[in-house]
Coordinates of C-alpha atoms in Angstrom, one line a residue:
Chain K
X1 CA 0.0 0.0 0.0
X2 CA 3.1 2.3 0.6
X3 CA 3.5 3.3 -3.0
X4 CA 0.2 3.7 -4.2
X5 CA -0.6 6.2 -6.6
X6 CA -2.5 9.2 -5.4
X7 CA -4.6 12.4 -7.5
X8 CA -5.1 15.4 -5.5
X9 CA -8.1 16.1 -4.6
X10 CA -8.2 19.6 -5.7
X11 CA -7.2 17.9 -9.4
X12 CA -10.4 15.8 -8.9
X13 CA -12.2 19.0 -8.1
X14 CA -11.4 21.1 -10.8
X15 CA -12.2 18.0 -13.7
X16 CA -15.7 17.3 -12.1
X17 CA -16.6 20.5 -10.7
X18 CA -16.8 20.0 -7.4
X19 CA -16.0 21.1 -4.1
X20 CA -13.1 19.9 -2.0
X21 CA -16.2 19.7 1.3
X22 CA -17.5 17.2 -1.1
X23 CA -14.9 14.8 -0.8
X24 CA -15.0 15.1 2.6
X25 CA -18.8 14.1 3.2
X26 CA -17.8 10.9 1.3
X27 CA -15.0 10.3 3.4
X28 CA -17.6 10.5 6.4
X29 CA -20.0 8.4 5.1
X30 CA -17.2 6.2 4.4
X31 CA -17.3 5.8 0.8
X32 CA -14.0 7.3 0.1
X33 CA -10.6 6.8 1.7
X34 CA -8.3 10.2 1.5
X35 CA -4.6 10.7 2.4
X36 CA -3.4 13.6 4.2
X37 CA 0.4 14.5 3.0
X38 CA 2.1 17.6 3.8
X39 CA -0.9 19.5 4.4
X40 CA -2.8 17.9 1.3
X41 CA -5.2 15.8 0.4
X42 CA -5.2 12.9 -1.8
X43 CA -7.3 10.5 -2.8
X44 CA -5.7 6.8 -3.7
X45 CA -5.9 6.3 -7.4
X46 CA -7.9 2.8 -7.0
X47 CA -11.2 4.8 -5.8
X48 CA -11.4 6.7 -8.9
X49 CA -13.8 3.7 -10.1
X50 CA -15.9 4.0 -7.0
X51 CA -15.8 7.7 -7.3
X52 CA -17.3 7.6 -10.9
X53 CA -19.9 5.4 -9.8
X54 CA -20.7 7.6 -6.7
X55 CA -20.7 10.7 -9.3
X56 CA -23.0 8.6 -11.8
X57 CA -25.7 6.9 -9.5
X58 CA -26.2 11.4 -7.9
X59 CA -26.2 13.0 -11.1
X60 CA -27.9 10.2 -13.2
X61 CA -30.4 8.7 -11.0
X62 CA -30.6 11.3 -7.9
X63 CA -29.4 9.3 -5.3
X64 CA -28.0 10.8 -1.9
X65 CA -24.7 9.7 -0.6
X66 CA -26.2 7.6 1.9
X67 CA -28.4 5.8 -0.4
X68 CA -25.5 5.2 -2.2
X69 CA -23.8 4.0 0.4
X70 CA -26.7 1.2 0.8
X71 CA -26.5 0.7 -2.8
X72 CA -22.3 -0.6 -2.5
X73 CA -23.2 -2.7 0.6
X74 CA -26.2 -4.6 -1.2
X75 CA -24.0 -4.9 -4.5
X76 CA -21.2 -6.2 -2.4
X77 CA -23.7 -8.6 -0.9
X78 CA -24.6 -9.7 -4.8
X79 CA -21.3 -10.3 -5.3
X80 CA -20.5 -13.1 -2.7
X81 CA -23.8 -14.6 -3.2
X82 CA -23.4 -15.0 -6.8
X83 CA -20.0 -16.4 -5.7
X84 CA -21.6 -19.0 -3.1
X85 CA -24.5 -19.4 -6.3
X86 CA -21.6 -21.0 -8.6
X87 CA -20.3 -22.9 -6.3
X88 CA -23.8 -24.5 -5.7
X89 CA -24.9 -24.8 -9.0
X90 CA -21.4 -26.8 -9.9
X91 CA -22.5 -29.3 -7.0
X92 CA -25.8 -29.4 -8.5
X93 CA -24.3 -30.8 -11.2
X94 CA -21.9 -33.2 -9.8
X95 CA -25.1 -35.0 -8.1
X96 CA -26.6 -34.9 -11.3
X97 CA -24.7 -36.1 -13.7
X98 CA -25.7 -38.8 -15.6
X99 CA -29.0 -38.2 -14.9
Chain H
X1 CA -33.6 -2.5 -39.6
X2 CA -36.7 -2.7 -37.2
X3 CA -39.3 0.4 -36.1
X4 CA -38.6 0.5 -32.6
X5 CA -41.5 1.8 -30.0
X6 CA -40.4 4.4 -28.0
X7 CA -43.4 4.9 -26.0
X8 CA -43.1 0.7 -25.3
X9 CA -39.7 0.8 -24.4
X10 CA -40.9 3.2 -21.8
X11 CA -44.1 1.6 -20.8
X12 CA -46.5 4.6 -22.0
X13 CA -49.5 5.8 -24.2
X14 CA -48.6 7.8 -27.3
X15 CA -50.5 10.7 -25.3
X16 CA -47.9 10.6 -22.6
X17 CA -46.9 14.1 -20.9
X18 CA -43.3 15.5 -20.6
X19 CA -44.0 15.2 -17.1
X20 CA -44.9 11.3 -17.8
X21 CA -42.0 10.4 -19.9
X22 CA -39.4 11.9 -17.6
X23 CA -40.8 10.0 -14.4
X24 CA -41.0 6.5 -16.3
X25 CA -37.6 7.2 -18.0
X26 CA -36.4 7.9 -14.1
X27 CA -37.9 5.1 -12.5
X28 CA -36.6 2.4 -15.3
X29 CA -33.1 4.3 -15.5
X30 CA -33.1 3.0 -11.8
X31 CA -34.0 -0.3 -12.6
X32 CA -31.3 -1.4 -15.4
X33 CA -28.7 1.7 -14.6
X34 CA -25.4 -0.3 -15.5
X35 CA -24.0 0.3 -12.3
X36 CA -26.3 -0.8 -9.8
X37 CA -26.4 -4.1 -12.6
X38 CA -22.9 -5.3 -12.9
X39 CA -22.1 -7.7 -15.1
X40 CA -25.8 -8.1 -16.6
X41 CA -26.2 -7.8 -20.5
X42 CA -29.3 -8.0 -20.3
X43 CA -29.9 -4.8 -18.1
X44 CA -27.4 -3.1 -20.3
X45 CA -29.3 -3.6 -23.0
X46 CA -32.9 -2.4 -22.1
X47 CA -31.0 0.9 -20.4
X48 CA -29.5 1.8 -23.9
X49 CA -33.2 1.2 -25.0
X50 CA -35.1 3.5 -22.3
X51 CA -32.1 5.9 -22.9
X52 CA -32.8 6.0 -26.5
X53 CA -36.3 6.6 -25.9
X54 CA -35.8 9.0 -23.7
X55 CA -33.6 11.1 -26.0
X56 CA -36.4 11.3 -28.7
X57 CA -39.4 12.0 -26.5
X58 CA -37.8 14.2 -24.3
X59 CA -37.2 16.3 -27.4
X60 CA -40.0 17.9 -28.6
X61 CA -38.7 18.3 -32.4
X62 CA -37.6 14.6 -32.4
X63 CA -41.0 13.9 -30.6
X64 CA -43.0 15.4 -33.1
X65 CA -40.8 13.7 -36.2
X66 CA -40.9 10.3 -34.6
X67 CA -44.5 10.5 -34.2
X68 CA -45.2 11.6 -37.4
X69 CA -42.8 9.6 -39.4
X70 CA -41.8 7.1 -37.2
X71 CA -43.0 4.2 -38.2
X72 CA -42.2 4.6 -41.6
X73 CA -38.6 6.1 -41.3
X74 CA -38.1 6.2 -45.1
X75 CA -40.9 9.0 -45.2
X76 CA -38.4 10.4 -42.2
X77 CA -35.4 10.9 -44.7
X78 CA -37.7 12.3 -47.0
X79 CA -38.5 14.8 -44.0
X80 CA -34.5 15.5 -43.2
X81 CA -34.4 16.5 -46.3
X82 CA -36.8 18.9 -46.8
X83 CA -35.3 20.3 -43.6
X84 CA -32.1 20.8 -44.9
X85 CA -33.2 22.5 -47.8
X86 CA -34.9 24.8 -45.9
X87 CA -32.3 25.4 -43.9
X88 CA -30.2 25.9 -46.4
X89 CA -32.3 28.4 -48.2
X90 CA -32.1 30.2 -44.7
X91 CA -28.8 30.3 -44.7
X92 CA -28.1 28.1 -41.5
X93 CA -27.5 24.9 -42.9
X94 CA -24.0 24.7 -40.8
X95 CA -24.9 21.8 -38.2
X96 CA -22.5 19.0 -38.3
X97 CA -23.8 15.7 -38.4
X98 CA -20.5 14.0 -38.0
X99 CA -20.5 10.9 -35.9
X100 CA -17.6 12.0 -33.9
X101 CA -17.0 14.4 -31.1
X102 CA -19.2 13.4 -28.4
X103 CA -17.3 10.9 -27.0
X104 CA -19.1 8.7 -26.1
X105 CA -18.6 4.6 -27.6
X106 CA -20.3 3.6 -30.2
X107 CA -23.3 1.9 -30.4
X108 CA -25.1 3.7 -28.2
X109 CA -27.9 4.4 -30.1
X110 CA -29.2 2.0 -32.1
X111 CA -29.1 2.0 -36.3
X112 CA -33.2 2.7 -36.4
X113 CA -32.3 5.7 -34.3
X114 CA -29.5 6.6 -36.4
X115 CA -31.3 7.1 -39.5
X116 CA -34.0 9.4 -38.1
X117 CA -32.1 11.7 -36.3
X118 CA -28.7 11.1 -37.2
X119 CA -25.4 9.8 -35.6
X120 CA -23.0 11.7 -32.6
X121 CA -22.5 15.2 -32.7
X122 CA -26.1 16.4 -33.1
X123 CA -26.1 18.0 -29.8
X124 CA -27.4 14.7 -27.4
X125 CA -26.6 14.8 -24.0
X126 CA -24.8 11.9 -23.3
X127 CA -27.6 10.6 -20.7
X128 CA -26.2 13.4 -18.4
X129 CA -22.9 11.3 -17.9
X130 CA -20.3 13.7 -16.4
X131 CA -16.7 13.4 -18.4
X132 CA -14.2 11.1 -17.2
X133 CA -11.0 11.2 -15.3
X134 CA -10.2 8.0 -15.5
X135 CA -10.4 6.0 -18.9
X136 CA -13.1 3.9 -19.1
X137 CA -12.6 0.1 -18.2
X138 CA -12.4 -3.2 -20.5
X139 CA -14.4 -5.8 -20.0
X140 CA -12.9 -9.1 -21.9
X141 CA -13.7 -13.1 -22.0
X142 CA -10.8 -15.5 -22.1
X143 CA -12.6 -19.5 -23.0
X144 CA -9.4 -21.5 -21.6
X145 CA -10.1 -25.7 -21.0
X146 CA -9.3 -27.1 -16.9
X147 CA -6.5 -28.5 -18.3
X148 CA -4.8 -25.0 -19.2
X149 CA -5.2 -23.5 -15.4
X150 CA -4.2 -26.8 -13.7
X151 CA -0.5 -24.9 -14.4
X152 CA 0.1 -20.9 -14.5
X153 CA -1.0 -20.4 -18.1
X154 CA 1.2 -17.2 -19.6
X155 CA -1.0 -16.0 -22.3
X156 CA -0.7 -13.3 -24.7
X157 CA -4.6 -11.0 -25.6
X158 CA -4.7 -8.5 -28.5
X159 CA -6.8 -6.0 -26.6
X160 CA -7.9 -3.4 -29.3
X161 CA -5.2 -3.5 -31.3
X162 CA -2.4 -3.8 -28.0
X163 CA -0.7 -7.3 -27.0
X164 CA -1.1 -8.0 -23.0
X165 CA 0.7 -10.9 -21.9
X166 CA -0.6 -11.8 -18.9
X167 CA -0.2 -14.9 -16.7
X168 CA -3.3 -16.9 -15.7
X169 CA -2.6 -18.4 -12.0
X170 CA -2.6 -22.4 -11.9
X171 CA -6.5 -23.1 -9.9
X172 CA -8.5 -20.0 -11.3
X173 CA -12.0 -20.5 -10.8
X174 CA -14.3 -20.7 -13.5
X175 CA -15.8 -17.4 -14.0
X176 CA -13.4 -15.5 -11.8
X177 CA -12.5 -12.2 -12.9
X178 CA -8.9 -11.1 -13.1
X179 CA -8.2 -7.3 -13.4
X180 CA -5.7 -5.9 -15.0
X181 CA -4.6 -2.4 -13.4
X182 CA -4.2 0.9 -15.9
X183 CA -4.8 -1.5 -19.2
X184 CA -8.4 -0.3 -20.2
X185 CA -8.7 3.1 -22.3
X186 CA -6.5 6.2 -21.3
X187 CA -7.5 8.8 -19.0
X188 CA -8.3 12.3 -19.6
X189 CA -6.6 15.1 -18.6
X190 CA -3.9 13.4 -16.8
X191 CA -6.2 11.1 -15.1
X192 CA -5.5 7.1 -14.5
X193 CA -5.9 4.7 -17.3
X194 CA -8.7 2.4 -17.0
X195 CA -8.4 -1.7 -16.1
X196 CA -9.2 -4.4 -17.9
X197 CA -11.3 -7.1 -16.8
X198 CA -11.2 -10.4 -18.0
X199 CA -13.6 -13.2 -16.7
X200 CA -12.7 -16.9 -17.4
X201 CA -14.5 -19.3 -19.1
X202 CA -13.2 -22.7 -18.2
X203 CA -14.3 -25.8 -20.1
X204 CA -14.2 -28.8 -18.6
X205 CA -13.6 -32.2 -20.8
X206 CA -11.7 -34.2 -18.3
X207 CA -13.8 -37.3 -16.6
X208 CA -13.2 -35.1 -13.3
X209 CA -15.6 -32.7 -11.7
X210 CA -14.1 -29.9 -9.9
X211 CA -15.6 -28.7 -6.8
X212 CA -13.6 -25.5 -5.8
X213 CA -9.7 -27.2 -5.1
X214 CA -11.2 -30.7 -5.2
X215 CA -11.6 -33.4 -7.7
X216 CA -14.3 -35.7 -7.8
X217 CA -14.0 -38.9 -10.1
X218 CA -16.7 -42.4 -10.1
X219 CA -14.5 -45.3 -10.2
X220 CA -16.7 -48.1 -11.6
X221 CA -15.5 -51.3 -9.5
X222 CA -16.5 -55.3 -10.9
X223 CA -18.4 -57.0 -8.5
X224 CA -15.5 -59.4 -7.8
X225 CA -13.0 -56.7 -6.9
X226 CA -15.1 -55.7 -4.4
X227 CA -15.8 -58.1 -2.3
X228 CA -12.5 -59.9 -2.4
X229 CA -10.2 -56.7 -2.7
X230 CA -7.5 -56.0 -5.1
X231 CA -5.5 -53.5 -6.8
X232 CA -6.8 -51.0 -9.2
X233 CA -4.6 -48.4 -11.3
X234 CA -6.8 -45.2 -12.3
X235 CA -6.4 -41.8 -13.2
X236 CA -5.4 -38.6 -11.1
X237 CA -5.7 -35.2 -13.0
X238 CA -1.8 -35.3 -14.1
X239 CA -0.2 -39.1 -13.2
X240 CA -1.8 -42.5 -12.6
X241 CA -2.3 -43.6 -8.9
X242 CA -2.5 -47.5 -7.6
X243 CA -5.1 -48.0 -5.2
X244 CA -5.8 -50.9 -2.8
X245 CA -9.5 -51.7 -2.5
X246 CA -10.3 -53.8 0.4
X247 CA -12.5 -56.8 0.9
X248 CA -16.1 -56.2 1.2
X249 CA -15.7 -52.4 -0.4
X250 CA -19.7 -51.4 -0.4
X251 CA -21.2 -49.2 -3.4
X252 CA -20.9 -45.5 -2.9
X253 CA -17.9 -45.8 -0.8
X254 CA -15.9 -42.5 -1.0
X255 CA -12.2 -42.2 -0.7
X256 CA -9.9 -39.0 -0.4
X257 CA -6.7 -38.8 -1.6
X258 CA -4.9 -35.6 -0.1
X259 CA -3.7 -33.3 -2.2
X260 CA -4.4 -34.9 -5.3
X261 CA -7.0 -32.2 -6.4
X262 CA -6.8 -29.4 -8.4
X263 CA -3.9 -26.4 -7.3
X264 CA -5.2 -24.0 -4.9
X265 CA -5.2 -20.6 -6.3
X266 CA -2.2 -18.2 -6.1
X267 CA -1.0 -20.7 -3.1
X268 CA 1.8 -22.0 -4.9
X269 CA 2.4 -25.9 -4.2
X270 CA -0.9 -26.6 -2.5
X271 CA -3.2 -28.4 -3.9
X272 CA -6.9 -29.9 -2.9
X273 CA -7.8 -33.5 -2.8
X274 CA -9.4 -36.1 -4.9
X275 CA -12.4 -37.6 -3.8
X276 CA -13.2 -41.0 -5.6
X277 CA -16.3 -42.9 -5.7
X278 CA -16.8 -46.2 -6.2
X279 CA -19.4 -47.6 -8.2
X280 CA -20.1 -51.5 -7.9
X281 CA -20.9 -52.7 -12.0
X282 CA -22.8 -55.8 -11.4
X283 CA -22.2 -58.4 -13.9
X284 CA -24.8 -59.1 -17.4
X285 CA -25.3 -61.7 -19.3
X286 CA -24.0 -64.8 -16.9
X287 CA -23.9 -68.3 -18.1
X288 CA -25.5 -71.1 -16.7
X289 CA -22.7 -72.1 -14.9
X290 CA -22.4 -69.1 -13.3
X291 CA -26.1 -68.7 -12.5
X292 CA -25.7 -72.1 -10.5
X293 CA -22.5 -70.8 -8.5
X294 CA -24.8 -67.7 -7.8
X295 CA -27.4 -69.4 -6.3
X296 CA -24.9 -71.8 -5.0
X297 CA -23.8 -68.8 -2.5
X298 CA -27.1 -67.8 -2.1
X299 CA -28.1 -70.9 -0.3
X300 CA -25.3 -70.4 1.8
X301 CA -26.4 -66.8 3.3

C-alpha cells in the first residue's frame, strides 16, 4: 500500500466540478478513503472507479450519498452470493450427472 | 432494420406528458442503470433502450418527427431533407452531423435511431454522464479448457489493437474475474488509465468434476474386486495412482486422496484433494454355470 498512486483532490475538483467539502462528506459516510500529506489531500488512485460510480448513480439517478452507500453494501452482498450461487450450482451438477 | 416503440420501451400511451416520460424514463433508469447491474447484458441492454427513448421523446422536435414519421422512417429521410433544404435556403445549414466528437462509444444508439435523427454530434446529451478522469474500463472473456489452469498459463490477448501478456494463476476458478490495473482506455486530462477485466470461461472435458480445489472422479468397481479386494490403477488429474480396494468395499464408498486435487489458487504448491467414488458394475449376461454358483452362494447366506 506504501506506494500507491495518489490524484489530488483539488485535481479531482477542478475535472468534475466539485468542491473539496465534497470529498469530505464521502469520506464521512465512508465511501472514500483520503490521504493527508504535507498539508494535502489525496485520494488513492484505486477509488477513482468508486468515485465515478458515486458521481453517476447522484447525477444520473438522484441518489444521496447515503443511499448510495446502501446501494455498494447490497451490491457487495450480490457479489458473494453470486459467488456462493456458482459454487452450488457446480455441486448441482456433480449429483446430477448422468442423470 | 426494425421500427422501434419508443413509448413501449418506456411503458406509456402515445399521449404521454413530458411530465410522464421523464418519471417512467427515471424510475426504469433505476432499474437497469449499468452500475447498480454489474455484469448483466441484459440490463445493459434495455437501459441503452429507455435511454434511446428517452432522447427522442424528451425532445420535442424529435417527438413530433418520430410520431409523425416514425413508423415509416423512409418518409423520415424524406422529412431530413426537406429540412435541410430549408435550412439551407435560410442560410443556416452549418450543423455538423459527424458521428464524432461526443465521445461517447459507439453503439449507443441504435441504427433505427441513427437514421432518423442522425449519428453523434447532433447536440445529445450523453444521458447526463459527467466526463471522465479515469479511462473507461475493458471488459474481456478469455474460454481456456481445466487442463490449461491446472499450471500458470502465460498468455498473450490482443486488446484493441495492443498485446497483453498476462499470466493466468494455476487453480483459477471458473468465471473468476482477473483485473488488470491501468490497461483499459487512457484517462483524460492526466487522469489514471482504466483496467481491464477479464472473466474466465473454463471448459471442462476431463472425466473429473471440480468442486472448488477438489476433484471428484466415479470409479466403476466389478463385483469381484469388491468383495474380495484388489488392486486397481486409475487416473489422477496429471499421473496415474494405484489403489488398494479392500475386501467387502460397499457401493458409494468414497475415498480421499490428499492433495491430489486441483492447485489452490495463487498458493503455490498446495493443492486440494481427490475424492473418488466407487461404483459396484454388477455383472450381465451370466452363463448357466455361473447362475448355479450364484445361487450356490445364495443358499449359503
Amino acid at each position: 500500500m506504501e506506494d500507491q498512486k495518489l490524484v489530488l483532490v483539488q485535481t479531482l475538483c477542478t475535472h468534475y466540478e466539485l468542491e473539496a467539502s465534497f470529498f469530505e462528506s464521502l469520506e464521512e459516510i465512508g465511501l472514500i478513503i483520503l490521504v493527508r500529506e504535507n498539508e494535502e489531500v489525496y485520494v488513492p488512485e484505486a477509488e477513482v472507479t468508486d468515485l465515478e460510480k458515486v458521481l453517476r448513480l447522484q447525477k444520473e439517478l438522484d441518489i444521496n450519498l447515503e443511499g448510495i452507500d446502501v446501494i455498494f453494501n447490497l451490491l457487495g452482498k450480490v457479489e458473494s452470493l453470486q459467488t456462493e450461487l456458482t459454487l452450488a450450482k457446480q455441486r448441482l451438477d456433480y449429483l446430477n450427472r448422468g442423470i | 432494420m426494425d421500427f422501434i416503440d419508443y413509448y413501449k420501451s418506456l411503458g406509456l400511451a402515445k399521449t404521454a406528458s413530458s411530465e410522464e416520460i421523464k418519471k417512467a424514463y427515471r424510475k426504469l433508469a433505476r432499474k437497469y442503470h449499468p452500475d447498480v447491474n454489474p455484469d448483466d447484458k441484459e440490463s445493459e441492454r434495455k437501459f441503452k433502450e429507455i435511454n434511446e427513448a428517452n432522447e427522442v421523446l424528451s425532445n420535442l422536435d424529435h417527438r413530433a418527427k418520430y410520431d409523425r414519421y416514425g413508423k415509416d422512417w423512409k418518409n423520415g429521410e424524406e422529412y431530413e431533407r426537406q429540412q435541410r433544404q430549408r435550412r439551407s435556403t435560410q442560410g443556416q445549414g452549418g450543423r455538423s452531423q459527424g458521428s464524432s466528437g461526443q465521445g461517447f462509444a459507439d453503439g449507443n444508439f441504435s441504427e433505427y435511431f441513427e437514421s432518423m435523427f442522425g449519428g453523434g454530434g447532433s447536440g445529445f446529451r450523453q444521458g447526463g454522464r459527467s466526463v471522465k478522469y479515469k479511462g473507461q474500463d475493458l471488459n474481456a472473456e478469455l474460454h481456456l479448457n481445466l487442463k490449461d489452469v491446472y499450471e500458470d498459463f502465460p498468455q498473450v490477448l490482443d486488446v484493441g489493437g495492443n498485446k497483453i501478456r498476462v499470466t493466468i494463476g494455476a487453480g483459477i476458478a471458473n468465471e473468476q474475474t482477473i483485473k488488470i490495473s491501468g490497461k483499459g482506455n487512457l484517462g483524460a486530462n492526466g487522469g489514471p488509465n482504466g483496467d481491464l477485466y477479464i472473466k474466465i470461461q473454463l471448459k471442462n472435458d476431463t472425466s473429473f468434476h471440480r468442486m472448488g480445489n477438489n476433484l471428484h472422479k466415479n470409479i466403476e468397481l466389478d463385483l469381484y474386486t469388491a468383495i474380495l479386494g484388489g488392486d486397481l490403477l486409475t487416473d489422477t488429474f496429471d499421473s496415474k495412482v494405484k489403489l488398494k480396494i479392500a475386501p467387502e468395499t460397499q457401493n458409494d464408498t468414497k475415498v480421499k486422496l490428499k492433495g491430489k486435487g486441483f492447485p489452490i489458487y495463487k498458493k503455490k504448491g498446495e493443492f486440494g484433494d481427490l475424492i473418488l467414488t466407487y461404483s459396484i458394475k454388477l455383472p450381465k449376461n451370466l452363463t448357466e454355470n455361473e447362475k448355479e454358483l450364484f445361487k450356490e452362494l445364495k443358499a449359503l447366506r
